[in-house]
Each structure stands twice: as structure tokens, then as C-alpha cells.
Amino acid sequence: MRQRLTPVPADLTGTVVTPGDRRYAGLRSTYTTRGTPEAVLLPRTTAEVAAALGYAREQGRPVAVRSGGHGLSGSSTNDGGLVIDLSALNRVEVLDRATRLVRVEAGARWAQVAAALAPYGLAISSGDHGNVGVGGLATGGGVGWLVRSYGLTVDHVRAVKVVLADGTVVRADADREPELFWAVRGAGAGVGIVVAFEIEATEVRNVGVAQIAVAARPDGSTLRRWAEVLRESPRELSTAAMLLPYGSSTVLSITAVVAAESLRRVRPLVAPLREIGDLLDDRVDLVPYPALVPTAHLHPNVGQQPNLTTNGLLAGMDGGDAAAIMRAARGRHRALVQLRSVGGAVNDVPPEETAYPHRHQETLVVASVFPPHGPGALDAAWRGLADRVDGAYVNFESRADARTFGRAYPGPTGERVAAAWRRYDPDGLFRAPGRLPDLTASRG
Ligand SMILES: Cc1cc2nc3c(=O)[nH]c(=O)nc-3n(C[C@H](O)[C@H](O)[C@H](O)COP(=O)(O)OP(=O)(O)OC[C@H]3O[C@@H](n4cnc5c(N)ncnc54)[C@H](O)[C@@H]3O)c2cc1C
């Protein structure tokens, strides 16, 4: 029989939620996954994070780290283990308005970050949903609404404060602990618990937003034109698009965001997107940046959205790529397929500068299936794309296995990530099965 948890030390009093506690129902699960951890620890300070980690180590149970709980692999909860939930560490502070340097704690949600920075005329391009947490997104990449003009979120991280597996607290930046700083920006889940990020924000008040829906031709020609428009457009334009079933046809629903303060600039930039297929809907507005990741998105995570997701990157979009994407969306399992523009400023950063190495691709393709469909359905939907894509973004993957690792961190990046994970977490505390692959035995 499993040993009971030992009593928490005095310095963690008041931070532990166990199944008998009425708060447990709102803390046990993530967005995608229902969990049954034996305890959820809610540290309020860096010292408490270190103490929580020490306590978790002593219990010899799996340890999950959670910031916002939106991770697609569900690895921020577990069954029978401990969860370190950083939601009480959620401060957002402007350190220096002149250099736009802000400090964001890992447990904040991106809606809270946007709301806190808006009065300063600043924003950090992060993701498309306000409830996503800072910690998971900013350690994996960060494909945000302004991705082509701003780059990835990790590209603007200037320093991090990390609690390592042995409880040591380290500040890492380009000069101090540069290898840790490198790994945190793309492969941070395996090196420690990042408690705070210093990030260079950008000057943004309003942005242009267009909602455009066009009929997507099954032969993929509409998608090719979408990719062509993006390739020829200035980087102020970023788009996220979804392929949605519409009777027996398919609609490409595009949200285009323009990093510009006037509709006179916004309208001509989105106009070519209206021409890529038969237009079904079309609206253009100027909105404050927080309207893209509103606090209305904030909600507790109770396993409400189970799904299986995979993704891949494309450098171009030839006829075969576009037709394969359409087949994935229109196949028997009706995978939900999303396209995100990347490229632009993302590709200004050399591949070896961060642990996110994908710096020549232009499109991110994400496919999800929902219950009752399972892994077989996702594989069937993805089959036509599997050999076409070039790398993957770790944060849009449900399966935290060695194959995912190889696609997210190909070649020398993978060697370097595995070495960093082993160096900063020699006992594999953060690499419990199903959480991160334990590659340290097989890699240098
Ligand atoms: C609805 C939805 C929309 C999304 N939209 C976008 C998007 O537009 N762009 C984008 O780039 N991504 C997007 N994502 C993916 C998102 O980046 C990842 O799911 C990310 O991991 C979520 O971060 P979190 O803190 O909420 O997750 P959590 O579930 O809390 O964490 C996920 C994993 O990240 C690691 N982790 C979390 N916090 C820390 C920390 N402080 N230190 C070290 N490791 C940590 C842990 O391994 C943890 O298991 C979206 C996901 C969802 C579900």
C-alpha cells in the first residue's frame, strides 16, 4: 500500500489542498485532463516554491508543475502525485517604462498581463487565449496575435528566476547561467520551475482586427492563396485561421490582427485576404490589445476540454501540403485544423539562439480530435501531413514522448536540450513518465 503523505513543514502551512478540501475540485484538473493528485501545493513566494519542491521530493511521488493549467498534454496534473500550482504567484510589474521591461510571475494568466500593461501602453504578444498561463507558454515558445511583427514570446525574455530541482534559486540571463537561460526559452519544462520572467514588452495600444470567412476549396487552392498573401504582406499582419465544417463544404475562418493604430493602415493590409475565396463574412475593427485576450476568458480548469492535439510547421505551402491539410479537416474524424502564421520577426532570430529552433517556417498547422475520437483518429487525420511538416512546436502537442521531443527539438537542439535537462535536473524529477521523455540515458 502507498505510504500516506507526511505532514507539511511549518513553512508550507496554509498552502496545501487535499481531496477533503472544498477548493480541491477547482484545483485537481487542467483544461484538458481530469486529475486525482494527492495534494495540490499553492506556494505564494519563491521560498515557498522551493519548500514545496523539497517536500514533494521527500514524498517520492510524481510532481507536476502548473502555471495556467492549459497545457495540452495534461502534464500539469497527475493521479496520486503532487501538483505545485503557481497561480498565487501572479504579479505583473513594469520595471522600467523607458526600456519597456516588465516582470511577470509565472502563475499569471495572459489576460491579467494584458490588463495590467494596457494602462502603460504596453503589451506582450503571447497566445490567443486569456486563460493560458505565463509559465507554460513562456517556457515553450509563444505564438501570439502579433507574432509576425513581435516574434515569439520567448524572443523577448531577458531574464528568468528559476527554482532548480534541488531547491536552489537561480537568476539566469544572457550573462549569468547562459545555458539555463537558453534552455528556458523553448524547453523550460525540463530544467526547473520558472517563477518569474523579465520580458521586453512592446508599445501597443490598439490593434486592427478583421474577421474574415471564406469558402475553402477542397483542392487546397484557398489555403495556398492564404499562405501567399501572408508571404507578401508586411509583418504587421498576423493571422490565425480555422477550417470549420459547413454542411458538406468547409469554411476558412480567419482572424487577422494588424499591429497598427489606424483603420486607414489596417484595411489595405487585410483586403487581400478577402480575395482568396468566396467571401462569407467580413468585419474590421480597431480594438485595445486586451480585447484579444480578455479577462472574460478567465475560468477554472476542470478537465472541460479533453482533446488530442498535434502540430507541424511548414516552410512553404505547395499544392500537396494544402491538399493534405484539407483532407485532415474534411476526413472522417473531422479533426479541427488551425493554421497560424509564423515567420516574420520569428525568423530574424538564429535557430541556435534559443531552444525554439524553428526559424525558417512560415505556417504552423495544428490538428485536434475530440472524444469519442482518440489517438488512432488523430494519427489517421495527420497521416497525410506527417511527412510534409518540418518540425513541431512543443506547446501544441498532447503526447509528451520521445517522438514529439525529436520533432520539437531536432538535431543539435535536441542534444543540447537533453544535456541541459540532465545538468539542471540530474534525477529527472521533472521528467516523470507522461510528462517529459527521459532522454538523458540515451543522449549526451
Ligand atoms: C485554449 C488554448 C489556446 C492556446 N493558444 C495558444 C496560442 O495562441 N499560442 C501558443 O503559443 N500556445 C497556445 N496554447 C498552448 C499553450 O502555450 C500551452 O498549452 C502552454 O503550456 C500553456 O501554459 P500554462 O501555464 O497554461 O500550462 P500548464 O498546464 O500550467 O503547464 C503546461 C506545462 O508547462 C510546464 N510549465 C508550466 N509552468 C511552468 C513553469 N513555471 N516553469 C517550468 N515549466 C512550467 C510544465 O511542464 C507543465 O506541465 C494554447 C492552449 C490552449 C489550451
Short mmCIF file of C-alpha atoms and ligand atoms in Angstrom, two decimals:
data_model
loop_
_atom_site.label_atom_id
_atom_site.label_comp_id
_atom_site.label_asym_id
_atom_site.label_seq_id
_atom_site.Cartn_x
_atom_site.Cartn_y
_atom_site.Cartn_z
CA MET A 1 0.00 0.00 0.00
CA ARG A 2 1.14 3.53 -0.77
CA GLN A 3 2.56 5.47 2.18
CA ARG A 4 0.49 8.42 3.35
CA LEU A 5 1.91 11.90 2.78
CA THR A 6 3.96 13.16 5.70
CA PRO A 7 2.70 16.38 7.36
CA VAL A 8 3.82 19.53 5.54
CA PRO A 9 6.55 21.56 7.21
CA ALA A 10 5.61 24.74 9.07
CA ASP A 11 6.79 26.98 6.21
CA LEU A 12 4.12 25.49 3.92
CA THR A 13 1.20 25.77 6.31
CA GLY A 14 -1.87 27.08 4.51
CA THR A 15 -0.60 26.20 1.04
CA VAL A 16 -1.81 22.61 0.77
CA VAL A 17 -5.11 21.47 -0.69
CA THR A 18 -6.05 17.80 -0.31
CA PRO A 19 -9.11 15.87 -1.53
CA GLY A 20 -11.17 16.71 1.57
CA ASP A 21 -10.81 20.46 0.96
CA ARG A 22 -13.64 22.26 -0.86
CA ARG A 23 -11.05 24.00 -3.11
CA TYR A 24 -9.82 20.64 -4.40
CA ALA A 25 -12.48 20.33 -7.15
CA GLY A 26 -11.25 23.54 -8.77
CA LEU A 27 -7.55 22.64 -8.49
CA ARG A 28 -7.27 18.94 -9.24
CA SER A 29 -7.59 19.13 -13.05
CA THR A 30 -6.33 21.03 -16.06
CA TYR A 31 -8.18 22.37 -19.08
CA THR A 32 -7.85 19.05 -20.93
CA THR A 33 -7.39 16.46 -18.20
CA ARG A 34 -9.12 15.41 -15.00
CA GLY A 35 -6.60 14.54 -12.32
CA THR A 36 -6.63 12.99 -8.87
CA PRO A 37 -3.45 14.30 -7.22
CA GLU A 38 -2.97 13.53 -3.58
CA ALA A 39 -2.25 17.16 -2.84
CA VAL A 40 -2.03 20.50 -4.62
CA LEU A 41 0.51 22.92 -3.17
CA LEU A 42 -0.14 26.63 -3.69
CA PRO A 43 3.10 28.48 -2.91
CA ARG A 44 2.89 32.28 -2.65
CA THR A 45 6.60 33.11 -2.79
CA THR A 46 9.78 31.79 -4.38
CA ALA A 47 10.87 30.43 -0.98
CA GLU A 48 7.58 28.54 -0.74
CA VAL A 49 8.10 27.11 -4.25
CA ALA A 50 11.49 25.78 -3.13
CA ALA A 51 9.96 24.41 0.08
CA ALA A 52 7.10 22.79 -1.88
CA LEU A 53 9.58 21.16 -4.23
CA GLY A 54 11.63 19.87 -1.28
CA TYR A 55 8.51 18.45 0.34
CA ALA A 56 7.37 16.85 -2.95
CA ARG A 57 10.77 15.24 -3.42
CA GLU A 58 10.62 13.70 0.04
CA GLN A 59 7.25 12.11 -0.68
CA GLY A 60 8.68 10.18 -3.63
CA ARG A 61 5.57 10.83 -5.74
CA PRO A 62 5.26 12.23 -9.26
CA VAL A 63 5.49 16.01 -9.26
CA ALA A 64 3.55 18.21 -11.68
CA VAL A 65 4.22 21.92 -12.21
CA ARG A 66 1.29 24.12 -13.15
CA SER A 67 1.05 27.77 -14.12
CA GLY A 68 -2.23 28.28 -16.01
CA GLY A 69 -3.26 24.63 -16.50
CA HIS A 70 -3.76 24.94 -20.27
CA GLY A 71 -1.02 22.53 -21.29
CA LEU A 72 -2.32 20.15 -23.94
CA SER A 73 -0.57 17.08 -22.59
CA GLY A 74 -2.35 17.42 -19.25
CA SER A 75 1.04 17.12 -17.56
CA SER A 76 0.23 19.83 -15.04
CA THR A 77 -1.87 17.39 -13.07
CA ASN A 78 -1.47 13.70 -12.22
CA ASP A 79 -3.02 10.80 -10.36
CA GLY A 80 -1.72 10.13 -6.88
CA GLY A 81 1.12 12.63 -7.05
CA LEU A 82 1.68 16.23 -6.04
CA VAL A 83 0.95 19.35 -8.03
CA ILE A 84 2.84 22.60 -7.49
CA ASP A 85 0.32 25.20 -8.68
CA LEU A 86 1.80 28.66 -9.15
CA SER A 87 -1.49 30.55 -9.50
CA ALA A 88 -0.82 32.57 -6.33
CA LEU A 89 2.40 33.88 -7.93
CA ASN A 90 0.73 36.17 -10.43
CA ARG A 91 2.13 39.68 -10.05
CA VAL A 92 2.78 41.85 -13.11
CA GLU A 93 5.06 44.84 -12.69
CA VAL A 94 6.53 47.42 -15.06
CA LEU A 95 10.21 47.58 -14.04
CA ASP A 96 11.26 50.32 -16.46
CA ARG A 97 8.79 52.08 -18.75
CA ALA A 98 11.58 53.62 -20.84
CA THR A 99 13.05 50.26 -21.81
CA ARG A 100 9.62 48.56 -21.64
CA LEU A 101 10.98 45.95 -19.24
CA VAL A 102 8.28 44.16 -17.27
CA ARG A 103 8.37 41.41 -14.66
CA VAL A 104 5.70 38.78 -14.87
CA GLU A 105 5.23 35.95 -12.41
CA ALA A 106 4.63 32.50 -13.85
CA GLY A 107 1.17 31.94 -12.38
CA ALA A 108 -0.39 34.99 -14.05
CA ARG A 109 -2.74 34.42 -16.98
CA TRP A 110 -2.12 36.31 -20.19
CA ALA A 111 -5.44 38.16 -19.76
CA GLN A 112 -4.12 39.53 -16.47
CA VAL A 113 -0.82 40.51 -18.09
CA ALA A 114 -2.60 42.36 -20.92
CA ALA A 115 -4.90 44.17 -18.48
CA ALA A 116 -2.01 45.21 -16.23
CA LEU A 117 0.16 46.51 -19.09
CA ALA A 118 -2.55 48.34 -21.07
CA PRO A 119 -2.51 51.49 -18.86
CA TYR A 120 1.19 51.85 -19.77
CA GLY A 121 0.51 51.48 -23.49
CA LEU A 122 2.43 48.18 -23.48
CA ALA A 123 1.65 44.60 -24.43
CA ILE A 124 3.40 41.24 -24.76
CA SER A 125 2.33 39.13 -27.72
CA SER A 126 1.64 35.75 -26.10
CA GLY A 127 -1.20 33.49 -27.27
CA ASP A 128 -4.76 33.69 -28.45
CA HIS A 129 -6.49 32.88 -25.17
CA GLY A 130 -6.55 34.96 -21.99
CA ASN A 131 -6.72 31.99 -19.62
CA VAL A 132 -3.43 30.46 -20.79
CA GLY A 133 -0.75 30.74 -18.13
CA VAL A 134 2.51 32.65 -18.39
CA GLY A 135 4.70 29.77 -17.17
CA GLY A 136 3.83 27.10 -19.73
CA LEU A 137 3.62 29.40 -22.72
CA ALA A 138 6.76 31.44 -22.00
CA THR A 139 8.90 28.33 -21.45
CA GLY A 140 7.78 26.70 -24.73
CA GLY A 141 7.54 29.47 -27.35
CA GLY A 142 4.54 31.79 -27.52
CA VAL A 143 2.83 32.21 -30.89
CA GLY A 144 0.77 35.31 -30.21
CA TRP A 145 -1.59 37.62 -32.05
CA LEU A 146 1.30 39.85 -33.13
CA VAL A 147 3.70 37.02 -33.89
CA ARG A 148 4.94 38.24 -37.28
CA SER A 149 5.74 41.73 -36.02
CA TYR A 150 6.85 40.87 -32.46
CA GLY A 151 8.27 37.36 -32.79
CA LEU A 152 7.72 34.66 -30.17
CA THR A 153 7.19 35.49 -26.53
CA VAL A 154 10.46 33.69 -25.67
CA ASP A 155 12.35 36.00 -28.02
CA HIS A 156 11.67 38.90 -25.64
CA VAL A 157 12.50 37.19 -22.37
CA ARG A 158 15.54 38.98 -20.90
CA ALA A 159 15.95 37.13 -17.59
CA VAL A 160 14.27 34.42 -15.53
CA LYS A 161 14.20 33.37 -11.90
CA VAL A 162 14.20 29.60 -11.60
CA VAL A 163 13.88 27.15 -8.72
CA LEU A 164 16.01 24.17 -9.71
CA ALA A 165 15.20 20.55 -8.82
CA ASP A 166 17.49 20.69 -5.77
CA GLY A 167 15.72 23.81 -4.46
CA THR A 168 18.43 26.28 -5.48
CA VAL A 169 17.10 29.63 -6.70
CA VAL A 170 18.93 30.95 -9.77
CA ARG A 171 18.64 34.09 -11.84
CA ALA A 172 19.54 33.34 -15.45
CA ASP A 173 20.13 35.78 -18.29
CA ALA A 174 22.47 36.14 -21.25
CA ASP A 175 25.49 36.54 -18.94
CA ARG A 176 24.61 34.53 -15.83
CA GLU A 177 23.79 30.84 -16.32
CA PRO A 178 23.53 31.32 -20.10
CA GLU A 179 22.85 27.63 -20.78
CA LEU A 180 19.90 27.63 -18.39
CA PHE A 181 18.68 30.84 -19.99
CA TRP A 182 18.99 29.22 -23.43
CA ALA A 183 17.03 26.11 -22.40
CA VAL A 184 14.27 28.02 -20.61
CA ARG A 185 13.37 29.74 -23.88
CA GLY A 186 11.76 26.77 -25.63
CA ALA A 187 12.45 23.74 -23.42
CA GLY A 188 11.93 25.21 -19.96
CA ALA A 189 9.69 22.45 -18.61
CA GLY A 190 12.68 20.16 -18.07
CA VAL A 191 15.09 22.48 -16.28
CA GLY A 192 13.22 23.70 -13.23
CA ILE A 193 10.31 25.82 -12.08
CA VAL A 194 10.45 29.30 -13.54
CA VAL A 195 8.84 31.61 -11.01
CA ALA A 196 9.26 34.93 -12.85
CA PHE A 197 10.20 36.28 -16.26
CA GLU A 198 11.59 39.67 -17.19
CA ILE A 199 10.21 40.41 -20.62
CA GLU A 200 10.65 43.33 -23.00
CA ALA A 201 7.13 44.41 -23.89
CA THR A 202 6.18 46.34 -26.99
CA GLU A 203 4.40 49.67 -27.49
CA VAL A 204 0.81 48.74 -28.33
CA ARG A 205 -2.45 50.44 -27.54
CA ASN A 206 -4.89 49.48 -30.26
CA VAL A 207 -4.67 46.85 -32.96
CA GLY A 208 -6.69 46.19 -36.09
CA VAL A 209 -8.76 43.01 -36.08
CA ALA A 210 -10.53 41.55 -39.07
CA GLN A 211 -12.82 38.53 -39.01
CA ILE A 212 -12.99 37.09 -42.49
CA ALA A 213 -14.71 33.89 -43.52
CA VAL A 214 -14.26 32.38 -46.98
CA ALA A 215 -15.27 29.09 -48.56
CA ALA A 216 -12.20 26.78 -48.53
CA ARG A 217 -11.87 24.79 -51.72
CA PRO A 218 -11.24 21.07 -51.11
CA ASP A 219 -8.28 21.09 -53.53
CA GLY A 220 -6.38 23.38 -51.15
CA SER A 221 -6.15 26.36 -53.52
CA THR A 222 -7.76 28.70 -50.95
CA LEU A 223 -5.12 27.75 -48.39
CA ARG A 224 -2.35 28.32 -50.89
CA ARG A 225 -3.66 31.81 -51.54
CA TRP A 226 -3.88 32.47 -47.79
CA ALA A 227 -0.21 31.50 -47.42
CA GLU A 228 0.74 33.58 -50.46
CA VAL A 229 -0.98 36.69 -49.07
CA LEU A 230 0.87 36.27 -45.79
CA ARG A 231 4.21 35.80 -47.53
CA GLU A 232 3.72 39.02 -49.50
CA SER A 233 2.32 41.09 -46.62
CA PRO A 234 4.26 43.30 -44.23
CA ARG A 235 4.86 41.74 -40.82
CA GLU A 236 2.29 43.99 -39.21
CA LEU A 237 -0.19 41.35 -40.40
CA SER A 238 -0.55 38.09 -38.43
CA THR A 239 -3.40 35.63 -38.82
CA ALA A 240 -4.94 32.63 -37.11
CA ALA A 241 -7.34 30.58 -39.19
CA MET A 242 -9.60 27.60 -38.57
CA LEU A 243 -11.10 25.14 -41.02
CA LEU A 244 -14.69 24.57 -39.99
CA PRO A 245 -17.26 22.19 -41.46
CA TYR A 246 -20.19 23.96 -43.09
CA GLY A 247 -22.65 21.41 -44.36
CA SER A 248 -20.71 19.38 -46.89
CA SER A 249 -18.32 22.26 -47.52
CA THR A 250 -15.59 23.85 -45.40
CA VAL A 251 -15.11 27.42 -44.25
CA LEU A 252 -11.79 29.06 -43.56
CA SER A 253 -12.48 31.40 -40.65
CA ILE A 254 -9.63 33.89 -40.38
CA THR A 255 -8.81 36.27 -37.55
CA ALA A 256 -6.32 38.77 -38.90
CA VAL A 257 -4.58 41.08 -36.45
CA VAL A 258 -2.70 44.14 -37.65
CA ALA A 259 -0.16 45.87 -35.46
CA ALA A 260 -1.27 49.36 -36.49
CA GLU A 261 -3.15 52.14 -34.75
CA SER A 262 -5.37 53.33 -37.60
CA LEU A 263 -8.02 51.70 -39.73
CA ARG A 264 -6.53 53.51 -42.74
CA ARG A 265 -3.48 51.28 -42.32
CA VAL A 266 -5.40 48.17 -41.27
CA ARG A 267 -7.91 47.98 -44.13
CA PRO A 268 -5.49 47.70 -47.06
CA LEU A 269 -3.43 45.09 -45.21
CA VAL A 270 -6.37 42.76 -44.65
CA ALA A 271 -8.04 43.44 -48.01
CA PRO A 272 -6.12 40.75 -49.97
CA LEU A 273 -7.44 38.10 -47.56
CA ARG A 274 -10.97 38.91 -48.71
CA GLU A 275 -9.99 37.90 -52.23
CA ILE A 276 -8.71 34.39 -51.51
CA GLY A 277 -12.10 32.67 -51.79
CA ASP A 278 -15.85 33.27 -51.90
CA LEU A 279 -16.40 35.76 -49.10
CA LEU A 280 -18.95 34.72 -46.46
CA ASP A 281 -18.27 37.22 -43.70
CA ASP A 282 -16.06 40.23 -43.23
CA ARG A 283 -15.64 42.73 -40.36
CA VAL A 284 -12.82 45.08 -39.46
CA ASP A 285 -12.37 46.91 -36.15
CA LEU A 286 -9.80 48.71 -34.11
CA VAL A 287 -9.69 47.34 -30.56
CA PRO A 288 -7.48 47.78 -27.49
CA TYR A 289 -4.97 44.91 -27.29
CA PRO A 290 -6.57 43.37 -24.13
CA ALA A 291 -9.75 42.74 -26.16
CA LEU A 292 -7.81 39.93 -27.88
CA VAL A 293 -7.08 38.13 -24.59
CA PRO A 294 -9.87 39.47 -22.37
CA THR A 295 -10.31 38.80 -18.67
CA ALA A 296 -13.69 37.32 -19.71
CA HIS A 297 -11.60 34.29 -20.77
CA LEU A 298 -10.59 33.58 -17.16
CA HIS A 299 -12.10 30.40 -15.79
CA PRO A 300 -11.19 27.48 -13.55
CA ASN A 301 -9.91 24.38 -15.30
CA VAL A 302 -11.88 21.24 -14.52
CA GLY A 303 -10.96 18.99 -17.46
CA GLN A 304 -13.68 20.63 -19.55
CA GLN A 305 -11.95 20.31 -22.93
CA PRO A 306 -10.47 16.85 -23.42
CA ASN A 307 -8.75 16.59 -26.79
CA LEU A 308 -5.73 15.18 -28.52
CA THR A 309 -3.61 17.62 -30.46
CA THR A 310 -0.58 17.51 -32.69
CA ASN A 311 1.11 20.06 -34.94
CA GLY A 312 3.77 20.67 -37.51
CA LEU A 313 5.48 23.57 -39.25
CA LEU A 314 5.69 24.30 -42.96
CA ALA A 315 8.27 26.45 -44.70
CA GLY A 316 6.08 26.90 -47.77
CA MET A 317 2.63 25.76 -48.84
CA ASP A 318 2.70 23.74 -52.04
CA GLY A 319 -0.29 22.03 -53.61
CA GLY A 320 0.43 18.77 -51.79
CA ASP A 321 0.66 20.50 -48.39
CA ALA A 322 -2.57 22.40 -48.89
CA ALA A 323 -4.48 19.35 -50.14
CA ALA A 324 -3.22 17.28 -47.17
CA ILE A 325 -4.42 19.96 -44.73
CA MET A 326 -7.83 19.97 -46.37
CA ARG A 327 -8.01 16.18 -46.18
CA ALA A 328 -7.19 16.29 -42.46
CA ALA A 329 -10.02 18.77 -41.88
CA ARG A 330 -12.55 17.01 -44.11
CA GLY A 331 -11.76 13.41 -43.21
CA ARG A 332 -13.99 11.01 -41.36
CA HIS A 333 -12.84 12.15 -37.91
CA ARG A 334 -13.31 15.83 -38.70
CA ALA A 335 -10.17 16.97 -36.95
CA LEU A 336 -10.26 20.63 -36.02
CA VAL A 337 -7.42 22.14 -38.05
CA GLN A 338 -5.95 25.53 -37.23
CA LEU A 339 -3.37 27.47 -39.19
CA ARG A 340 -1.19 30.08 -37.55
CA SER A 341 1.08 32.40 -39.45
CA VAL A 342 4.62 32.43 -38.06
CA GLY A 343 7.67 33.72 -39.96
CA GLY A 344 8.33 37.47 -39.95
CA ALA A 345 10.18 38.51 -36.79
CA VAL A 346 10.24 34.87 -35.58
CA ASN A 347 12.69 34.14 -38.37
CA ASP A 348 15.01 37.05 -37.51
CA VAL A 349 16.32 35.01 -34.58
CA PRO A 350 19.08 32.49 -35.40
CA PRO A 351 17.94 28.87 -34.78
CA GLU A 352 20.65 28.24 -32.19
CA GLU A 353 19.88 31.33 -30.09
CA THR A 354 17.04 29.73 -28.11
CA ALA A 355 15.73 26.20 -27.55
CA TYR A 356 12.94 27.01 -30.04
CA PRO A 357 14.89 26.31 -33.24
CA HIS A 358 12.22 26.62 -35.96
CA ARG A 359 13.28 29.83 -37.65
CA HIS A 360 12.59 29.36 -41.34
CA GLN A 361 9.00 28.14 -41.38
CA GLU A 362 6.02 30.32 -42.26
CA THR A 363 2.99 28.31 -41.10
CA LEU A 364 2.06 26.32 -38.01
CA VAL A 365 -0.61 23.66 -38.62
CA VAL A 366 -2.41 22.34 -35.53
CA ALA A 367 -4.87 19.42 -35.57
CA SER A 368 -7.08 18.28 -32.70
CA VAL A 369 -9.59 15.49 -32.26
CA PHE A 370 -12.20 15.32 -29.53
CA PRO A 371 -13.88 12.42 -27.72
CA PRO A 372 -15.02 9.87 -28.65
CA HIS A 373 -12.15 10.04 -31.14
CA GLY A 374 -8.78 9.04 -29.77
CA PRO A 375 -5.13 8.65 -30.81
CA GLY A 376 -6.00 6.44 -33.83
CA ALA A 377 -8.24 9.17 -35.22
CA LEU A 378 -5.58 11.83 -34.74
CA ASP A 379 -2.98 9.67 -36.46
CA ALA A 380 -5.39 8.98 -39.33
CA ALA A 381 -6.15 12.68 -39.75
CA TRP A 382 -2.46 13.62 -39.59
CA ARG A 383 -1.16 10.81 -41.81
CA GLY A 384 -1.03 12.90 -44.98
CA LEU A 385 0.86 15.69 -43.22
CA ALA A 386 3.28 13.69 -41.10
CA ASP A 387 6.00 13.51 -43.76
CA ARG A 388 5.42 17.02 -45.08
CA VAL A 389 5.89 19.06 -41.91
CA ASP A 390 9.24 20.31 -40.81
CA GLY A 391 9.47 20.35 -37.02
CA ALA A 392 6.85 20.92 -34.34
CA TYR A 393 6.02 23.39 -31.58
CA VAL A 394 6.13 21.62 -28.21
CA ASN A 395 3.21 23.60 -26.74
CA PHE A 396 0.66 22.28 -29.23
CA GLU A 397 1.39 18.60 -28.58
CA SER A 398 -0.65 16.27 -26.39
CA ARG A 399 1.87 13.45 -26.45
CA ALA A 400 4.98 14.14 -24.39
CA ASP A 401 7.01 11.30 -25.83
CA ALA A 402 10.40 10.81 -27.47
CA ARG A 403 8.94 11.29 -30.96
CA THR A 404 7.49 14.65 -30.01
CA PHE A 405 10.83 15.59 -28.48
CA GLY A 406 12.63 14.75 -31.73
CA ARG A 407 10.27 16.89 -33.79
CA ALA A 408 10.24 19.84 -31.38
CA TYR A 409 14.00 19.78 -30.78
CA PRO A 410 15.59 18.31 -33.88
CA GLY A 411 19.31 17.59 -34.34
CA PRO A 412 21.79 19.59 -32.28
CA THR A 413 19.00 21.41 -30.43
CA GLY A 414 17.81 18.06 -29.05
CA GLU A 415 21.31 17.13 -27.90
CA ARG A 416 21.67 20.47 -26.16
CA VAL A 417 18.21 20.34 -24.55
CA ALA A 418 18.78 16.81 -23.23
CA ALA A 419 22.16 17.88 -21.81
CA ALA A 420 20.59 20.92 -20.10
CA TRP A 421 17.76 18.85 -18.64
CA ARG A 422 20.28 16.36 -17.26
CA ARG A 423 22.56 19.07 -15.92
CA TYR A 424 19.87 21.05 -14.09
CA ASP A 425 17.69 18.09 -13.09
CA PRO A 426 20.05 15.11 -12.77
CA ASP A 427 17.48 12.89 -11.02
CA GLY A 428 14.76 13.50 -13.60
CA LEU A 429 12.30 14.99 -11.09
CA PHE A 430 10.62 16.97 -13.90
CA ARG A 431 10.69 14.06 -16.33
CA ALA A 432 8.10 11.73 -14.81
CA PRO A 433 6.58 9.32 -17.36
CA GLY A 434 3.93 11.01 -19.48
CA ARG A 435 5.27 14.41 -18.55
CA LEU A 436 8.55 14.75 -20.42
CA PRO A 437 10.52 11.97 -22.06
CA ASP A 438 13.50 10.82 -20.05
CA LEU A 439 16.13 11.11 -22.74
CA THR A 440 19.08 11.61 -20.52
CA ALA A 441 20.11 8.00 -20.57
CA SER A 442 20.32 7.82 -24.35
CA ARG A 443 21.62 11.28 -25.20
CA GLY A 444 24.74 13.21 -24.42
C1 LIG B 1 -7.25 27.10 -25.47
C2 LIG B 1 -5.77 27.13 -25.72
C3 LIG B 1 -5.23 28.14 -26.52
C4 LIG B 1 -3.87 28.20 -26.76
N1 LIG B 1 -3.38 29.18 -27.56
C5 LIG B 1 -2.05 29.28 -27.75
C6 LIG B 1 -1.51 30.29 -28.58
O1 LIG B 1 -2.25 31.10 -29.15
N2 LIG B 1 -0.18 30.36 -28.74
C7 LIG B 1 0.66 29.49 -28.12
O2 LIG B 1 1.87 29.64 -28.28
N3 LIG B 1 0.21 28.50 -27.37
C8 LIG B 1 -1.13 28.37 -27.18
N4 LIG B 1 -1.62 27.33 -26.43
C9 LIG B 1 -0.68 26.34 -25.93
C10 LIG B 1 -0.01 26.84 -24.65
O3 LIG B 1 1.13 27.59 -24.97
C11 LIG B 1 0.42 25.67 -23.82
O4 LIG B 1 -0.69 24.86 -23.58
C12 LIG B 1 1.09 26.11 -22.51
O5 LIG B 1 1.80 25.04 -21.97
C13 LIG B 1 0.07 26.57 -21.50
O6 LIG B 1 0.69 27.16 -20.42
P1 LIG B 1 0.03 27.01 -18.97
O7 LIG B 1 0.92 27.65 -18.00
O8 LIG B 1 -1.39 27.45 -19.02
O9 LIG B 1 0.02 25.45 -18.86
P2 LIG B 1 0.25 24.39 -17.64
O10 LIG B 1 -0.72 23.29 -17.94
O11 LIG B 1 0.18 25.05 -16.32
O12 LIG B 1 1.69 23.92 -17.91
C14 LIG B 1 2.00 23.10 -19.00
C15 LIG B 1 3.37 22.51 -18.79
O13 LIG B 1 4.33 23.55 -18.90
C16 LIG B 1 5.35 23.37 -17.93
N5 LIG B 1 5.32 24.53 -17.01
C17 LIG B 1 4.24 25.24 -16.63
N6 LIG B 1 4.63 26.24 -15.84
C18 LIG B 1 5.97 26.15 -15.73
C19 LIG B 1 6.93 26.92 -15.03
N7 LIG B 1 6.58 27.98 -14.32
N8 LIG B 1 8.23 26.54 -15.12
C20 LIG B 1 8.61 25.47 -15.87
N9 LIG B 1 7.73 24.72 -16.55
C21 LIG B 1 6.42 25.06 -16.48
C22 LIG B 1 5.06 22.10 -17.20
O14 LIG B 1 5.70 21.01 -17.82
C23 LIG B 1 3.58 21.94 -17.38
O15 LIG B 1 3.18 20.61 -17.26
C24 LIG B 1 -3.00 27.23 -26.19
C25 LIG B 1 -3.53 26.21 -25.39
C26 LIG B 1 -4.90 26.15 -25.17
C27 LIG B 1 -5.46 25.02 -24.36
#
